[in-house]
Coordinates of C-alpha atoms in Angstrom, one line a residue:
X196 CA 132.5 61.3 79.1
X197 CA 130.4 64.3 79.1
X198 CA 131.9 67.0 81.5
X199 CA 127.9 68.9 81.7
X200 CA 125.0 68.6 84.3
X201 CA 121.8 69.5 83.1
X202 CA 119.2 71.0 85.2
X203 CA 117.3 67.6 85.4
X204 CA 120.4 66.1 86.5
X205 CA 120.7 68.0 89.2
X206 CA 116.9 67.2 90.8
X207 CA 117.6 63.4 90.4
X208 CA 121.0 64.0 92.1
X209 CA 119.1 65.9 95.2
X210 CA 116.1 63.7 94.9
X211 CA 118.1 60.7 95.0
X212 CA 117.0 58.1 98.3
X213 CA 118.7 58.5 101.1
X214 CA 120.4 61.7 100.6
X215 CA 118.2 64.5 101.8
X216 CA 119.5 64.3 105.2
X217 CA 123.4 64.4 104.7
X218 CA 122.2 67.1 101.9
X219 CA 121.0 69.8 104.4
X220 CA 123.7 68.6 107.0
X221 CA 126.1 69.3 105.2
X222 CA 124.7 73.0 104.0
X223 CA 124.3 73.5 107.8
X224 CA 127.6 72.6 108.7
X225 CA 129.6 74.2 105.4
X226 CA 127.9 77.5 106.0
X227 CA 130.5 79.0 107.8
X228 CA 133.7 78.0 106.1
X229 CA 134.4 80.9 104.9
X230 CA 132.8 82.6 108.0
X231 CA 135.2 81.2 111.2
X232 CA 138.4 82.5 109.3
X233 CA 137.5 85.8 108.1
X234 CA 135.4 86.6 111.5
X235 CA 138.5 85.7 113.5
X236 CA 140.5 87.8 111.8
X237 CA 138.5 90.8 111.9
X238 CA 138.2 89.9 115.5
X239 CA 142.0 90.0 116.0
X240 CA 142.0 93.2 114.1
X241 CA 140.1 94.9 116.7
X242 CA 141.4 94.0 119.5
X243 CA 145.0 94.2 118.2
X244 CA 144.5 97.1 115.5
X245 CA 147.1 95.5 113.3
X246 CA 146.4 93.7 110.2
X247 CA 149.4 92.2 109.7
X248 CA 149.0 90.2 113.3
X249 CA 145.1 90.0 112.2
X250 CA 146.7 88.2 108.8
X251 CA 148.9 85.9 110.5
X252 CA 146.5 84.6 113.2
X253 CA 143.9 83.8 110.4
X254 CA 146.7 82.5 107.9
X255 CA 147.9 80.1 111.1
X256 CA 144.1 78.7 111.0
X257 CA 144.0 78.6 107.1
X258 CA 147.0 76.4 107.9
X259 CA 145.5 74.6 110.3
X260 CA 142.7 73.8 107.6
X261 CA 145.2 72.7 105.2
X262 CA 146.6 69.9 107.5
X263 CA 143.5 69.0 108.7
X264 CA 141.5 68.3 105.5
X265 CA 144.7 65.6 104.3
X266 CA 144.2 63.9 107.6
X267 CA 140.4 63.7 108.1
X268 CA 140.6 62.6 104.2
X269 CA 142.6 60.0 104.7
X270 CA 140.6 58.7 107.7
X271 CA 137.3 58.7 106.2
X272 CA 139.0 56.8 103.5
X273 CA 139.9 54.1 105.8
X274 CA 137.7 54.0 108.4
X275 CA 134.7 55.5 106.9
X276 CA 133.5 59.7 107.8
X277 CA 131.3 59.4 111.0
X278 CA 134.8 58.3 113.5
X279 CA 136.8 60.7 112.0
X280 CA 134.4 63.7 112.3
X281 CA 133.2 63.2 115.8
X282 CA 136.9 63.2 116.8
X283 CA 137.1 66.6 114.8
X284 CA 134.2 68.3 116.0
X285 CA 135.6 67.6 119.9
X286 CA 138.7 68.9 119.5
X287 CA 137.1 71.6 117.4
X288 CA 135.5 72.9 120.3
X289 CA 138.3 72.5 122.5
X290 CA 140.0 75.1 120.0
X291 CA 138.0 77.2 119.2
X292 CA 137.2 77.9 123.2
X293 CA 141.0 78.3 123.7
X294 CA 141.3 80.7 120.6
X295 CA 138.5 83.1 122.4
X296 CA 139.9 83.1 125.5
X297 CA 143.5 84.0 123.8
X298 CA 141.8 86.8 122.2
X299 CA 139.7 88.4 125.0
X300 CA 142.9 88.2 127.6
X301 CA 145.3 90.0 124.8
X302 CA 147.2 86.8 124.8
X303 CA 150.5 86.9 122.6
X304 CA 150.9 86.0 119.4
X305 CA 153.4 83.3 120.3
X306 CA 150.1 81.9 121.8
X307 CA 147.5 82.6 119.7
X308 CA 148.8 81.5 116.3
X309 CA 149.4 78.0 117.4
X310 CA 145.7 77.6 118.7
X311 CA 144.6 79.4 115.6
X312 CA 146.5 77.0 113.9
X313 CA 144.4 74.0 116.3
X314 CA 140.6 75.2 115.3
X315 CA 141.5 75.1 111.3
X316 CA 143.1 71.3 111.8
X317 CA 140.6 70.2 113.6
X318 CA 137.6 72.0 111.9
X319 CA 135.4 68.9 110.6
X320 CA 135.8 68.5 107.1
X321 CA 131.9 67.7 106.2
X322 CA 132.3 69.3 102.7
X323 CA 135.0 66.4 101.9
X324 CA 132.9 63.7 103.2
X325 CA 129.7 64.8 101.3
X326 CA 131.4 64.9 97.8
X327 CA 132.5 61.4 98.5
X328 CA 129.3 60.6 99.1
X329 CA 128.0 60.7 96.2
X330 CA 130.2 58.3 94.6
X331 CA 128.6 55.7 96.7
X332 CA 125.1 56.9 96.7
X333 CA 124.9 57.6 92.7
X334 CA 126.7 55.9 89.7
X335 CA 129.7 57.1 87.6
X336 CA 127.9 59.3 84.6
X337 CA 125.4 63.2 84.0
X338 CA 123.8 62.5 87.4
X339 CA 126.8 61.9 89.7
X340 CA 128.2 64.9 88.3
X341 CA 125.5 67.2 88.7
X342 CA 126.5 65.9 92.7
X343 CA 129.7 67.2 92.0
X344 CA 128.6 70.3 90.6
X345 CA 126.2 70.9 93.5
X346 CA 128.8 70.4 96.0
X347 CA 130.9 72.9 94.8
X348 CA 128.5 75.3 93.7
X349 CA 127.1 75.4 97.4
X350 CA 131.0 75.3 98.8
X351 CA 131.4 78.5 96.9
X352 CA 127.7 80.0 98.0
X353 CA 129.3 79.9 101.3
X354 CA 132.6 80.8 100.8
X355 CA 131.9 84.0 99.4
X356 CA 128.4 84.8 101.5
X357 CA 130.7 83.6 104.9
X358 CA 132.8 86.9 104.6
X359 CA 129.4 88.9 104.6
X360 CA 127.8 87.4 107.2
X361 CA 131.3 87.8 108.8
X362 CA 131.3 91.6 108.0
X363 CA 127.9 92.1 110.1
X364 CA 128.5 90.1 113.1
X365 CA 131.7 92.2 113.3
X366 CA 129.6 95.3 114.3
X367 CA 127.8 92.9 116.9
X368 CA 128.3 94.6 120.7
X369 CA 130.7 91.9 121.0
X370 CA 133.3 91.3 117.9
X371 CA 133.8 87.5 118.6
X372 CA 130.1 86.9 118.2
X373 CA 130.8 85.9 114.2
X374 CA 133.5 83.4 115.2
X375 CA 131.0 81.7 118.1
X376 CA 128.3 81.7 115.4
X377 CA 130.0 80.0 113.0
X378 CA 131.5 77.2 115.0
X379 CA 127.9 76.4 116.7
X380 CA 126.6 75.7 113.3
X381 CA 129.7 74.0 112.0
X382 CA 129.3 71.6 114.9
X383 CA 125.7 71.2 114.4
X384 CA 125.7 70.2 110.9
X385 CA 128.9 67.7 111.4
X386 CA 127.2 66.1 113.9
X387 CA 123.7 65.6 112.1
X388 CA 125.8 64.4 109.2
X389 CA 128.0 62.4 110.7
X390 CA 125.4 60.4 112.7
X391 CA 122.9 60.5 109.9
X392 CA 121.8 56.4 109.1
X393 CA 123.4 56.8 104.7
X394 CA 126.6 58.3 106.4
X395 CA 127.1 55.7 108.6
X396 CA 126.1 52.9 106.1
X397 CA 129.6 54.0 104.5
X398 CA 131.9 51.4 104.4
X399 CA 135.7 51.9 104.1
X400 CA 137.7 51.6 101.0
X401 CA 140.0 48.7 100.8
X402 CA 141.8 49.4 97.8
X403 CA 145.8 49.5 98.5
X404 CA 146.8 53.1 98.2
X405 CA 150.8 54.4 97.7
X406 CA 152.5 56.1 100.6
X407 CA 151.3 59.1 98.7
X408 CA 147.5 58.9 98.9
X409 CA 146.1 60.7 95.8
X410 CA 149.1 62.8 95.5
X411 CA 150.6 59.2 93.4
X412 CA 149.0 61.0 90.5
X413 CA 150.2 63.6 88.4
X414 CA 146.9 64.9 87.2
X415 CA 145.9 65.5 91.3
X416 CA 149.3 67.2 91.6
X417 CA 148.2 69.7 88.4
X418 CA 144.7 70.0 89.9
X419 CA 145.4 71.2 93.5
X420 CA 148.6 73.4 91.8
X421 CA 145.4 74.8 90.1
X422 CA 143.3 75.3 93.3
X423 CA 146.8 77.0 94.9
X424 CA 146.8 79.6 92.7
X425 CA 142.9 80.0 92.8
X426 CA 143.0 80.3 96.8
X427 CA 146.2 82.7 96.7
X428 CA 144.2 85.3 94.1
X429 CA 141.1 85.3 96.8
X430 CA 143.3 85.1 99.9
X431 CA 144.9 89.0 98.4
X432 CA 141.6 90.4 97.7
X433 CA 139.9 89.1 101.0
X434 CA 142.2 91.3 102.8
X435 CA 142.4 94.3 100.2
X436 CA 138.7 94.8 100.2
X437 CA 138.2 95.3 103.9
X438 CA 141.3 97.6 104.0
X439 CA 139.6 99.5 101.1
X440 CA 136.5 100.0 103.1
X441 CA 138.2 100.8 105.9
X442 CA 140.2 103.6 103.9
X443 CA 136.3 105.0 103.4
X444 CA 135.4 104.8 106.4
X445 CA 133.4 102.2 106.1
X446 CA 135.4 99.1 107.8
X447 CA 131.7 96.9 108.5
X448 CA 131.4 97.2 104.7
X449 CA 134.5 94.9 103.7
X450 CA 132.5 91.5 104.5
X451 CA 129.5 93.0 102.6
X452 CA 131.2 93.8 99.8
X453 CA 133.4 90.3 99.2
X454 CA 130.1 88.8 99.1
X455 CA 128.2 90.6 96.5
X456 CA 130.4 88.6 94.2
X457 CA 128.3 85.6 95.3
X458 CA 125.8 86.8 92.7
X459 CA 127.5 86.7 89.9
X460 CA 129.2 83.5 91.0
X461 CA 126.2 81.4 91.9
X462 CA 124.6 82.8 88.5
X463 CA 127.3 82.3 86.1
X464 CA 128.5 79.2 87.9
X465 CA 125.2 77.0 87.1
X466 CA 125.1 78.2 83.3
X467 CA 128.7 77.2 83.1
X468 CA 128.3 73.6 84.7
X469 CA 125.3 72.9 82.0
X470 CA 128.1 74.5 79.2
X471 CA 131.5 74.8 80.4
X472 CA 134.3 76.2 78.2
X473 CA 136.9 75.0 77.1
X474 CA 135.4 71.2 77.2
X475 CA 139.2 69.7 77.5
X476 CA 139.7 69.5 81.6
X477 CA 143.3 69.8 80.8
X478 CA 143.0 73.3 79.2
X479 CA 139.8 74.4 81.2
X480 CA 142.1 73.9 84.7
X481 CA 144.9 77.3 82.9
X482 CA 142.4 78.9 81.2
X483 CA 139.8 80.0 84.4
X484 CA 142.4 80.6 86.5
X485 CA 144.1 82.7 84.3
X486 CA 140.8 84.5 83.6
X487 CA 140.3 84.9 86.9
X488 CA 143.6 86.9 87.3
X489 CA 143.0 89.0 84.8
X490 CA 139.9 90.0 85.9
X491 CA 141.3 90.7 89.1
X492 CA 142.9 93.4 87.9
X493 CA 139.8 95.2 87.9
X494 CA 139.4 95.9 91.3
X495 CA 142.9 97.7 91.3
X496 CA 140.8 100.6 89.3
X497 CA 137.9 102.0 90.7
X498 CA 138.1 105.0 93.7
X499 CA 134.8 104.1 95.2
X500 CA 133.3 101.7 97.3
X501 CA 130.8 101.6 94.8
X502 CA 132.9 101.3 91.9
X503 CA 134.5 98.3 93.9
X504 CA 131.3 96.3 94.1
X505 CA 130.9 96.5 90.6
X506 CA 134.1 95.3 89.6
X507 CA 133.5 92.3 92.1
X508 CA 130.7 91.1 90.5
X509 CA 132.4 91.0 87.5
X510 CA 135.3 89.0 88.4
X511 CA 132.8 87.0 90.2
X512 CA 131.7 85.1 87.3
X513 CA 134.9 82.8 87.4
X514 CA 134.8 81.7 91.1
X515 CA 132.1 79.3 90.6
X516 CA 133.2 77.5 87.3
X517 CA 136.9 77.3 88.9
X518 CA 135.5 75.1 91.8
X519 CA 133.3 73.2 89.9
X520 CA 136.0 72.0 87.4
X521 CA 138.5 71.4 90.6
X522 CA 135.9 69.1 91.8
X523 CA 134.8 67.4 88.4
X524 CA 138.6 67.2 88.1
X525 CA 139.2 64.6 90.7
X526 CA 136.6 62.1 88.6
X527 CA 139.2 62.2 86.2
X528 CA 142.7 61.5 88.0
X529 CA 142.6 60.7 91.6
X530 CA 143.8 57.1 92.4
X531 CA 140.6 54.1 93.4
X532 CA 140.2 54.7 97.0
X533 CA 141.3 58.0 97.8
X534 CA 138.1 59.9 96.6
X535 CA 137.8 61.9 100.2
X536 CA 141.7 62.7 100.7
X537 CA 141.5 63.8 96.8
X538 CA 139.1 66.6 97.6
X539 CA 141.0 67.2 100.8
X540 CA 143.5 68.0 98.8
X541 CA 142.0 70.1 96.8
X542 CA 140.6 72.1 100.4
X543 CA 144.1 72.1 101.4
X544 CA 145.4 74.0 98.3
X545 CA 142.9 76.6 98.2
X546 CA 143.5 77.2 102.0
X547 CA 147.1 77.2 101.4
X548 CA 146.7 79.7 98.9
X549 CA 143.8 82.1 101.0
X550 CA 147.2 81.8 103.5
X551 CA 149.9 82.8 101.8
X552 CA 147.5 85.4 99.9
X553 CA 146.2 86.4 102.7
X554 CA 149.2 87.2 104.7
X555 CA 151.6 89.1 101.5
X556 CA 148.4 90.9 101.5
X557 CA 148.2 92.3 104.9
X558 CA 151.8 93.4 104.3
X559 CA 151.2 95.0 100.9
X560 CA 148.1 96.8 102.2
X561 CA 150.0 98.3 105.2
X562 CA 153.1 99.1 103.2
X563 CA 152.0 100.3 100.3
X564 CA 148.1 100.4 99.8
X565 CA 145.4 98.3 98.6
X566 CA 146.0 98.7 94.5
X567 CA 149.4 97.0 95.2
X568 CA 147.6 94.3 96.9
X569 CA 144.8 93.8 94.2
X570 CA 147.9 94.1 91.7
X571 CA 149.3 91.4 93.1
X572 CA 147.0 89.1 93.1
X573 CA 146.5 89.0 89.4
X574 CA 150.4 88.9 88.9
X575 CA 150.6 85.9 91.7
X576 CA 147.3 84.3 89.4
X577 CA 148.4 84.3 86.7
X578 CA 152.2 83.0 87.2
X579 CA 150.1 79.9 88.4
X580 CA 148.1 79.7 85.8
X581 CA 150.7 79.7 83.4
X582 CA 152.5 76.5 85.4
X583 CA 149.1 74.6 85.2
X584 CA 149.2 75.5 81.4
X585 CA 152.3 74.2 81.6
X586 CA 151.5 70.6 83.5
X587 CA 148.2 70.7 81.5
X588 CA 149.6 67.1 79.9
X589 CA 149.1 65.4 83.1
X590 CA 145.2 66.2 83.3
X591 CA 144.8 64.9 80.1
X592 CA 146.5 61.4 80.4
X593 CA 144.4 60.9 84.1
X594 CA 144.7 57.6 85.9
X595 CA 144.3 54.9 83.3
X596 CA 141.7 53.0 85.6
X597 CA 139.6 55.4 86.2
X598 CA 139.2 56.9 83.2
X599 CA 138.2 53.6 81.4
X600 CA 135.0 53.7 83.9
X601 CA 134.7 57.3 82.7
X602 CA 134.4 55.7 79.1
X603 CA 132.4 53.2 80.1
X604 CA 129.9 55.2 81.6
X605 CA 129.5 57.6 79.0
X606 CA 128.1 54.9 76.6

């Protein structure tokens, strides 16, 4: 089967009946993923002036995220997307009340971590639901995966504009105003989806799944070790940048400058998904990741802010085409019936690794300085990378049944 989307695939995909609405629901409510994290913890970081508690409040909702995507996953498998995400977007609000509260009475952390860890779990996971989508709405072939592309191409869009728009609602009068933003339109667009007519036309999948969900396969296992070590590369560097602004004086700047990235990743990211290199999923999975670290090692180099942005946009050009592939991926060896709790998983590792990154970074940065944090991103990318290299076999052989459908509908 073809692993390319060409640019008339992608307008059939978006034009396809039905599909506009959960479309722009979806953008609505994805917006902010990036946005609720990072603004949280720049909140924290004012009102605490400590990075390292900042770190650990956000890494205790990137946490929270992890969890949360498995479950909802699972759910919408079962019992289709719009029970599960109304439940979600409830308790989201419950959470994320509590969390600003915490914050404006200088709760402890013993407090606030555990209710940071409550808004990521129960943050609706619309970006999951709309990728299954398109299973159901288009069939297996160019088109479908154009879908795929789409969705993670936007994912990305707003993962790396989020910690801009984070970055300026940080100087707001009030520093929670980013956190309240983000969470109105996260709500918003999970409820439009969620109640929109194609969404609740969604019918539950009864095939019998293992104890393990999508995890039954070795291939999924290789695919979210790759989106680990993706996540922890970006989870160092969202932290390093802002510390390196802050060194110049500059501390509104950090958000800025994470998302001038997005232009070379939105860019390169749709030329790639029309070409990608290499064309084996098993060897494109080590091979961006790895790129990706090396890149990395760029930003430990420049002395200016200026010299900073640059370097971003260069290792930029691998964000894109890493989630793309992740997401293409899971066509190729999830498990029948587990198409939702597949991607979850694939949210969960790149959250994972934004935690763990995230928090050794806030360390590093306090301890020894932002190079040492940028440094160790590519070291901590590429050690990943060279354990997907290693598991690359398991790409490769994919789930038996699905990829005869894949053969099938290349024909």
């Amino acid at each position: 089967m073809s692993q390319s989307a060409r640019l008339a695939d992608y307008r059939t995909a978006l034009t396809t009946p039905g599909m506009r609405g959960p479309v722009i629901a979806s953008l609505l409510a994805r917006l902010p993923i990036a946005m609720v994290g990072l603004s949280m913890l720049l909140y924290v970081k004012l009102e605490t002036g400590s990075f390292a508690a900042a770190g650990l409040v956000s890494a205790a909702s990137l946490i929270g995220v992890a969890v949360g995507s498995i479950v909802q996953g699972r759910l919408m498998d079962r019992f289709g997307p719009t029970r599960p995400l109304l439940g979600a977007v409830t308790l989201f609000v419950v959470f994320v009340t509590l969390a600003v509260i915490a914050v404006e009475t200088r709760a402890p952390l013993g407090l606030l971590v555990p209710v940071a860890f409550a808004v990521g779990f129960n943050e609706p996971m619309v970006g999951s639901a709309s990728r299954a989508l398109w299973a159901h709405m288009v069939p297996a072939g160019s088109v479908r995966l154009a879908g795929y592309a789409y969705e993670a191409i936007s994912m990305e869009v707003f993962f790396i504009l989020g910690p801009g728009l984070a970055g300026l609602l940080v100087t707001a009068p009030w520093a929670g105003t980013g956190v309240v933003i983000g969470a109105g339109s996260m709500v918003v667009g999970a409820l439009w989806f969620a109640l929109n007519p194609t969404v609740r036309a969604v019918q539950p999948d009864k095939t019998a799944r293992s104890l393990l969900g999508a995890l039954a396969s070795p291939g999924m296992r290789t695919v979210a070790l790759a989106a680990l070590g993706f996540g922890v590369t970006i989870g160092f560097i969202e932290v390093a940048v802002p510390a390196a602004a802050e060194e110049a004086g500059h501390f509104g700047l950090g958000g800025l400058l994470l998302s001038l990235w997005s232009v070379s990743s939105v860019l390169f990211g749709v030329l790639y998904a029309m070409k990608p290199f290499p064309k084996a999923m098993h060897l494109r999975l080590p091979v961006l990741l790895g790129g990706f670290a090396l890149l990395s090692l760029l930003l430990a180099v420049p002395t200016t802010l200026i010299g900073l942005g640059l370097a971003l946009l260069v290792v930029g050009t691998l964000i894109t085409p890493q989630a793309t592939t992740h997401s293409a991926a899971i066509e190729q060896v999830a498990p029948a019936g587990t198409a939702t709790e597949a991607f979850g998983w694939v949210v969960t590792a790149v959250t994972v690794g934004l935690a763990v990154g995230q928090f050794l970074s806030g360390q590093l940065v306090e301890a020894s300085g932002t190079g040492a944090a940028f440094l160790a991103a590519a070291a901590a990318g590429l050690a990943i990378a060279a354990l997907v290299w290693a598991f690359r076999g398991t790409v490769a052989a994919g789930v038996p049944a699905r990829q005869d459908e894949m053969d099938l509908a290349s024909r």
